[in-house]
Coordinates of C-alpha atoms and ligand atoms in Angstrom, one line a residue:
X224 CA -36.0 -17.7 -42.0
X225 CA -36.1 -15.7 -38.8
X226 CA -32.5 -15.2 -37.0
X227 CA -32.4 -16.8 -33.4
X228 CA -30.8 -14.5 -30.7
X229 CA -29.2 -15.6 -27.4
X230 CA -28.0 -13.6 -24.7
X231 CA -24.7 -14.7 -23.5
X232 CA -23.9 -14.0 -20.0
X233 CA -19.8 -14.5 -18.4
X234 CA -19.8 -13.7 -15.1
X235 CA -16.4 -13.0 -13.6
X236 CA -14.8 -12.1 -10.2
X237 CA -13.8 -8.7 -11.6
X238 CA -16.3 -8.3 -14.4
X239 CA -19.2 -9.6 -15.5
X240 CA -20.0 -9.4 -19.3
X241 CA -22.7 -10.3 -21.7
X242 CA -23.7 -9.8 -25.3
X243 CA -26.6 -10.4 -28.0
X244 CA -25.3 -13.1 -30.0
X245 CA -26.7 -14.6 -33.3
X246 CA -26.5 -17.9 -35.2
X247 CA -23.0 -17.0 -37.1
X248 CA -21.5 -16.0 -33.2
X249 CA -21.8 -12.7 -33.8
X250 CA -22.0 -10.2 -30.5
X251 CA -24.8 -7.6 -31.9
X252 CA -24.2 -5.5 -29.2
X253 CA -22.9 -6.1 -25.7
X254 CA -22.4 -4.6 -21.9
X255 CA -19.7 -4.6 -19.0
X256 CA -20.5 -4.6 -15.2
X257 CA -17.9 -4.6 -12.4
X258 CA -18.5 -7.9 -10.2
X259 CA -17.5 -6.6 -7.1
X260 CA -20.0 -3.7 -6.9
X261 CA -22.8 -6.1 -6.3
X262 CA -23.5 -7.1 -3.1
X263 CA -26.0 -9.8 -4.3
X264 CA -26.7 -11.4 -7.3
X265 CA -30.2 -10.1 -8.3
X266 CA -28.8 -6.4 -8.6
X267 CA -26.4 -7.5 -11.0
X268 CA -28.9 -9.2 -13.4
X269 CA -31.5 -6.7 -13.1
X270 CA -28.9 -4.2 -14.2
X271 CA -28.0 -6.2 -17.0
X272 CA -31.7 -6.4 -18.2
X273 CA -31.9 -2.9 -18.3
X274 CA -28.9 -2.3 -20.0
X275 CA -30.3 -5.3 -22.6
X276 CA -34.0 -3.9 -22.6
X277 CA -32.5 -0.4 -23.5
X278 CA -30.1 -1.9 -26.2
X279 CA -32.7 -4.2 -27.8
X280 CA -35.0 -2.2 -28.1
X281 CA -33.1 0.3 -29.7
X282 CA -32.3 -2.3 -32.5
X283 CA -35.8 -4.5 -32.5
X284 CA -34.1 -7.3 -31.8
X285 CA -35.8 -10.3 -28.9
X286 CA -33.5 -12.9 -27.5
X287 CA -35.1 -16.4 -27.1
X288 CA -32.8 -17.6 -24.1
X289 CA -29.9 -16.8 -22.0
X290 CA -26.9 -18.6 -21.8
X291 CA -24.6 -18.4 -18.5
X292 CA -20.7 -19.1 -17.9
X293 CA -19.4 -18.8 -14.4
X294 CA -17.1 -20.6 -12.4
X295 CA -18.2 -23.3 -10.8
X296 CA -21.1 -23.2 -12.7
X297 CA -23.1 -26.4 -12.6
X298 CA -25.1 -27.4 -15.8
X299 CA -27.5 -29.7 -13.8
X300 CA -28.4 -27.5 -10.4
X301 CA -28.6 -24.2 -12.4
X302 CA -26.4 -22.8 -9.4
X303 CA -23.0 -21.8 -9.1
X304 CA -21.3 -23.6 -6.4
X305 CA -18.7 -22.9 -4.0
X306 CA -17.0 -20.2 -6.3
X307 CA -14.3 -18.5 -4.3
X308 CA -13.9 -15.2 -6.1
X309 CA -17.7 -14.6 -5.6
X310 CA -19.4 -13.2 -2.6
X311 CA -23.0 -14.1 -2.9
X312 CA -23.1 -17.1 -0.7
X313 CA -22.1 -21.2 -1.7
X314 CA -25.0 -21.4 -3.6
X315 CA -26.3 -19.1 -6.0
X316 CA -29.4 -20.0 -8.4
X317 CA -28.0 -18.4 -11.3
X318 CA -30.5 -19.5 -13.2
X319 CA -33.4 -19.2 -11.5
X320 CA -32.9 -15.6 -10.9
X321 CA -31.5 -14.5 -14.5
X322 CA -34.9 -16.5 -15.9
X323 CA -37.5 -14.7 -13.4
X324 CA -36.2 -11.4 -14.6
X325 CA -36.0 -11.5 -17.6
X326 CA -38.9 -13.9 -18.6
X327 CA -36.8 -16.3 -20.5
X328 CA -35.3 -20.0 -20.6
X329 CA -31.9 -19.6 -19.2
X330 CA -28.8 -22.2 -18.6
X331 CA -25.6 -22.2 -16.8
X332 CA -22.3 -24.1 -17.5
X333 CA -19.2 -23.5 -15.8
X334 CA -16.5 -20.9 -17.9
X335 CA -14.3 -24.0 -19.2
X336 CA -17.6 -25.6 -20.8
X337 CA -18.9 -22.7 -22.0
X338 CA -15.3 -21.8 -24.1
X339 CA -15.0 -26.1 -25.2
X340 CA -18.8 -25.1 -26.4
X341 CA -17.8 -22.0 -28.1
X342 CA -14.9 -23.3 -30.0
X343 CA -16.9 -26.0 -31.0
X344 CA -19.4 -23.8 -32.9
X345 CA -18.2 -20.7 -33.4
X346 CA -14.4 -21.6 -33.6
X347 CA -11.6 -24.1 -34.5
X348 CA -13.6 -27.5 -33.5
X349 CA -16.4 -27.1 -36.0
X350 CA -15.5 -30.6 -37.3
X351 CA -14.0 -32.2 -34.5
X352 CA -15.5 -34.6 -32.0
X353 CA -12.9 -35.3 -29.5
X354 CA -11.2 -32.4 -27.9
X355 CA -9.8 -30.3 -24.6
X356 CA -10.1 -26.4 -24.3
X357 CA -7.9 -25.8 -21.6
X358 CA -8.5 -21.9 -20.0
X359 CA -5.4 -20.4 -18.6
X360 CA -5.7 -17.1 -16.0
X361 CA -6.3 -16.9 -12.7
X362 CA -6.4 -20.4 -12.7
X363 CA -6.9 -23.6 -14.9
X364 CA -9.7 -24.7 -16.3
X365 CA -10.9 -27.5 -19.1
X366 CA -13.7 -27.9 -21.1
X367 CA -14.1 -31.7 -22.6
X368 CA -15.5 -33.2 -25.6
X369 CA -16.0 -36.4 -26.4
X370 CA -17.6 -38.8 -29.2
X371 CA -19.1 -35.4 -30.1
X372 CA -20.5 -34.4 -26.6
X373 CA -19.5 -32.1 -23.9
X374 CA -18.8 -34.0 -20.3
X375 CA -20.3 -33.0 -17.3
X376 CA -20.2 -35.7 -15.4
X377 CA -22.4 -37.4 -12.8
X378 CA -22.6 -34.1 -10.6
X379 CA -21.5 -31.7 -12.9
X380 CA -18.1 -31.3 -12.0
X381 CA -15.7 -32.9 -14.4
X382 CA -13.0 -31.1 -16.1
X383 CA -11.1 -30.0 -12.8
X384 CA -7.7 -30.6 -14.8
X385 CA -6.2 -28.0 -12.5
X386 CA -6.7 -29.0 -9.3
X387 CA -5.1 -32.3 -10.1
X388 CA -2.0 -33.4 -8.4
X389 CA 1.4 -33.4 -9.4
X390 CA 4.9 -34.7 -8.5
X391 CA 6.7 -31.4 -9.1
X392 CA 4.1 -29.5 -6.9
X393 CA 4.8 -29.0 -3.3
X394 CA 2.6 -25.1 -3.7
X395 CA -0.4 -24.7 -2.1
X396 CA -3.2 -24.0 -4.1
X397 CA -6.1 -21.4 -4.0
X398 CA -8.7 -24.8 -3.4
X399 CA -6.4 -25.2 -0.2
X400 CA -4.9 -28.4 -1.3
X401 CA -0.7 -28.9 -1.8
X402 CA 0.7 -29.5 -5.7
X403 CA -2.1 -28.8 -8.1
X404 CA -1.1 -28.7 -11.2
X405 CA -2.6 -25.0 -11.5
X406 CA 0.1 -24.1 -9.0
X407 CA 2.3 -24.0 -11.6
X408 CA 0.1 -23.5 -14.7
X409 CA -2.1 -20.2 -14.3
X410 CA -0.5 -16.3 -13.6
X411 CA -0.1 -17.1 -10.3
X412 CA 1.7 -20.1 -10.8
X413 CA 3.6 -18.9 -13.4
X414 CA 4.6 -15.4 -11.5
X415 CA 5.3 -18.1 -8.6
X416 CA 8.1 -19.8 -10.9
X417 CA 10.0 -16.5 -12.1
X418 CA 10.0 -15.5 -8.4
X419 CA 11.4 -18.3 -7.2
X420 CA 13.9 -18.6 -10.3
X421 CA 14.9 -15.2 -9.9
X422 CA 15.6 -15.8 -6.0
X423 CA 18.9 -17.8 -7.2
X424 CA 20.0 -15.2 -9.5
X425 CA 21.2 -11.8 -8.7
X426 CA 18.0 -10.0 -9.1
X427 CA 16.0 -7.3 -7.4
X428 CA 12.9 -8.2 -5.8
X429 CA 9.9 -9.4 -8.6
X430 CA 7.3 -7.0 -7.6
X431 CA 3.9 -8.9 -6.3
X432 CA 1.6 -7.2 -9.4
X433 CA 3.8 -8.6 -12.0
X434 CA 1.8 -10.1 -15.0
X435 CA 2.3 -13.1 -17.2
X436 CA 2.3 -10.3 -20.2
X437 CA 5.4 -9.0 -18.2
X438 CA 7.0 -11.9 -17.5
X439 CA 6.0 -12.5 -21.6
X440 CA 7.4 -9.7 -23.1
X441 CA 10.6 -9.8 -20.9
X442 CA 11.0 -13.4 -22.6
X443 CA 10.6 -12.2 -25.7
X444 CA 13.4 -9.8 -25.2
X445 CA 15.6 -12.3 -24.5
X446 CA 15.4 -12.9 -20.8
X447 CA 16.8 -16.1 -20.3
X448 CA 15.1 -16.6 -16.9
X449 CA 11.9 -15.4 -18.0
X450 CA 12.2 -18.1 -21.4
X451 CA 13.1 -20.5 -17.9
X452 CA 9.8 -19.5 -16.8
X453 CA 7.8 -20.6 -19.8
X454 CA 10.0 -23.6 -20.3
X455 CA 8.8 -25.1 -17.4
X456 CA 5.4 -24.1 -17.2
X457 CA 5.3 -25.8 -20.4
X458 CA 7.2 -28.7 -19.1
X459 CA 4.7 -29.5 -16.5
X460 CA 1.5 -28.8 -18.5
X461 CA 2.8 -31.1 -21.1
X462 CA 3.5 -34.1 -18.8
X463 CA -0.1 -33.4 -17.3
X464 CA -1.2 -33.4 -20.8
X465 CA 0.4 -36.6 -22.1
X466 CA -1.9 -38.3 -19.3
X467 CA -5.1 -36.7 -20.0
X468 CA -4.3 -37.4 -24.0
X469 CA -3.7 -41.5 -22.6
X470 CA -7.3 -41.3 -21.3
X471 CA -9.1 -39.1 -23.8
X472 CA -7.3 -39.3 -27.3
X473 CA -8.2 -36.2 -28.2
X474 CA -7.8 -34.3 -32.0
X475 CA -6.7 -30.7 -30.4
X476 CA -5.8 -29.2 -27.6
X477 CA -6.8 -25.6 -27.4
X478 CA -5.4 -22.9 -25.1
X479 CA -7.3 -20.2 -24.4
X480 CA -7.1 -17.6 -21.9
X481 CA -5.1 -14.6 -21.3
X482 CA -2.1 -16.7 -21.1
X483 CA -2.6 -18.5 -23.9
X484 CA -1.2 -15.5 -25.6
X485 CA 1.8 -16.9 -25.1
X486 CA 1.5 -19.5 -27.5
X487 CA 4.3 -19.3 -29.4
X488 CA 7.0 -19.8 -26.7
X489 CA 4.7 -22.6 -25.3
X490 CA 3.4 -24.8 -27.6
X491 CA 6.6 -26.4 -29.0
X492 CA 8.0 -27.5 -25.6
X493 CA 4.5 -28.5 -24.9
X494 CA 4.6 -30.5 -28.1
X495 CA 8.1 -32.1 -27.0
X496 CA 7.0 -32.8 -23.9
X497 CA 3.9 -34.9 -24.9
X498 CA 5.7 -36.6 -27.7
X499 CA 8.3 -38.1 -24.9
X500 CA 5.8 -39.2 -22.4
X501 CA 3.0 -40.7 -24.5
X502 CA 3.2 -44.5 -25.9
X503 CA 4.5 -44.2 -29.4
X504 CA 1.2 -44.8 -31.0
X505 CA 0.1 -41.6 -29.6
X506 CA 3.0 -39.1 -30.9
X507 CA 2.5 -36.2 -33.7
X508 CA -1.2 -37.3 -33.2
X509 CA -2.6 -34.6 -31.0
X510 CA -2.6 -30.9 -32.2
X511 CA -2.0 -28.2 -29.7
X512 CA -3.2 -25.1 -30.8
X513 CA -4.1 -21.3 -29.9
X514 CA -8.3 -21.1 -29.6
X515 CA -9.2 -19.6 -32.6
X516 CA -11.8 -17.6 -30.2
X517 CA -8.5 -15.9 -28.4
X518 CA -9.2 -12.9 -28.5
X519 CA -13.0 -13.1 -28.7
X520 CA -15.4 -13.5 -25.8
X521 CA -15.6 -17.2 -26.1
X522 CA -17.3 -17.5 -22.5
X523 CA -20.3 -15.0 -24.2
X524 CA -20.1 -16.9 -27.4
X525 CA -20.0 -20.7 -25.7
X526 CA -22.8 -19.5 -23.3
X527 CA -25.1 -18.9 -26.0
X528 CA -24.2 -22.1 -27.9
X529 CA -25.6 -24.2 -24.6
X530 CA -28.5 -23.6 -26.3
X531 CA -27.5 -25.2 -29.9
X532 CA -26.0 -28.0 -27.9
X533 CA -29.4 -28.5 -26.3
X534 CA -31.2 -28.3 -30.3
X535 CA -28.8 -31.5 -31.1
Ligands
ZN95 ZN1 -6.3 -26.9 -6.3

């Protein structure tokens, strides 16, 4: 049997990546472009055909689609919408101008989908039907699958677990609303919370740049107000989570993203958390777990399974 190739495109704020991909979810060779060099959209993709072109046929290998993750991607419109760490304009047909250049079938999901989608066939949720990918950086993200089937909703939207509200929130978020829960849950949020806990201790300034890996590692030292830190990001995640597990009843819970790293210090209190605010049938039910595509591309990988989701 012939192998089936897919090109799997993540486009990024900072970086734009894509790969070859075959059935298995293996990336048979791959390419990097910096984002913010591109004043319009069509530069970027030609670039990235010639870069493929060069690459392919170097190996003698044909992709039959492309798959896309970007935020605010939209599955049915084949544009991204509204994306605020993009310049190119509110809308951008992503699609259309990936498939005029390079002569192929292409579709676009938004970067939470396309991870749910990866772990799904290249990762941990092989065998399940119900489940969350939640993607945790710049901001928060989730990916949602249920009875077997990835939710996009009416317009393509759904999944905007971050920018829900809650009680502890009075932050304003990047969408320009007050108390979304990524306000507290995404390195922002997160660098937001040591600040502010370090304001009533006797600390120097936190420096602006400061990363979650920072603010990580000094908890894994020891440093109680960093552990504070991830105590109650984890806190508030898990009473969000408790809710969405009420509605969805999920199997798993995946984190992925670069703070999802930090797994080990979050994903007991997150546990605890859940287990005191869901009714009792619900408790030691759902597992929260690291993606097992952590430290993979899963936005390349997921992009190209759009395509396997679209076979079923
Ligand atoms: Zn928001």
């Amino acid at each position: 049997m012939k192998d089936n190739y897919y090109i799997g495109v993540d486009i990024g704020g900072t970086n734009t990546k894509y790969g070859l991909v075959n059935e298995k979810g293996e990336i048979i060779f791959s390419g990097s472009f910096n984002t913010k060099l591109y004043k319009n959209p069509k530069d970027l993709a030609s670039d990235i055909y010639y870069d493929y072109i060069k690459k392919s046929n170097e190996q003698h290998i044909k992709a039959s689609g492309i798959g896309i993750g970007a935020p605010n991607g939209n599955f049915y419109s084949g544009c991204i919408e509204f994306a605020p760490n993009l310049n190119w304009g509110e809308n951008i047909p992503i699609v259309h101008i990936f498939s005029e250049i390079f002569q192929l079938p292409a579709i676009l999901t938004n970067d939470a989908n396309a991870a749910a989608i990866g772990e799904k066939f290249f990762g941990a949720a092989k065998e399940m039907k119900d489940f969350v990918v939640l993607t945790i950086g710049t901001g928060l993200g989730s990916g949602i699958f249920a009875n077997g089937n990835i939710i996009h909703g009416k317009n393509g939207y759904a999944g905007e677990l971050g920018h829900t509200t809650i009680a502890e929130s009075n932050r304003k978020c990047s969408c320009g609303r007050i108390g979304c829960l990524e306000t507290y849950v995404s390195s922002r949020g997160i660098l937001q919370t040591y600040k502010e806990k370090c304001a009533s201790d006797v600390r120097e300034t936190v420096p602006d740049d400061m990363t979650t890996k920072e603010i990580y590692n000094l908890a894994l030292r020891g440093d109680e107000i960093a552990i504070e830190t991830f105590k109650t990001t984890s806190e508030v995640l898990g009473r969000s989570l408790a809710n969405l597990i009420l509605i969805l009843d999920p199997e798993a819970i995946f984190l992925f993203g670069g703070i999802a790293n930090a797994h080990p210090i979050l994903i007991p209190t997150i546990t605890e958390v859940i287990n005191n605010n869901v009714l009792s049938l619900f408790k030691d039910k759902v597992k929260i777990l690291p993606s097992a595509l952590i430290n993979k591309n899963a936005a390349i990988l997921g992009s190209t399974a759009l395509f396997y989701l679209k076979d079923n």
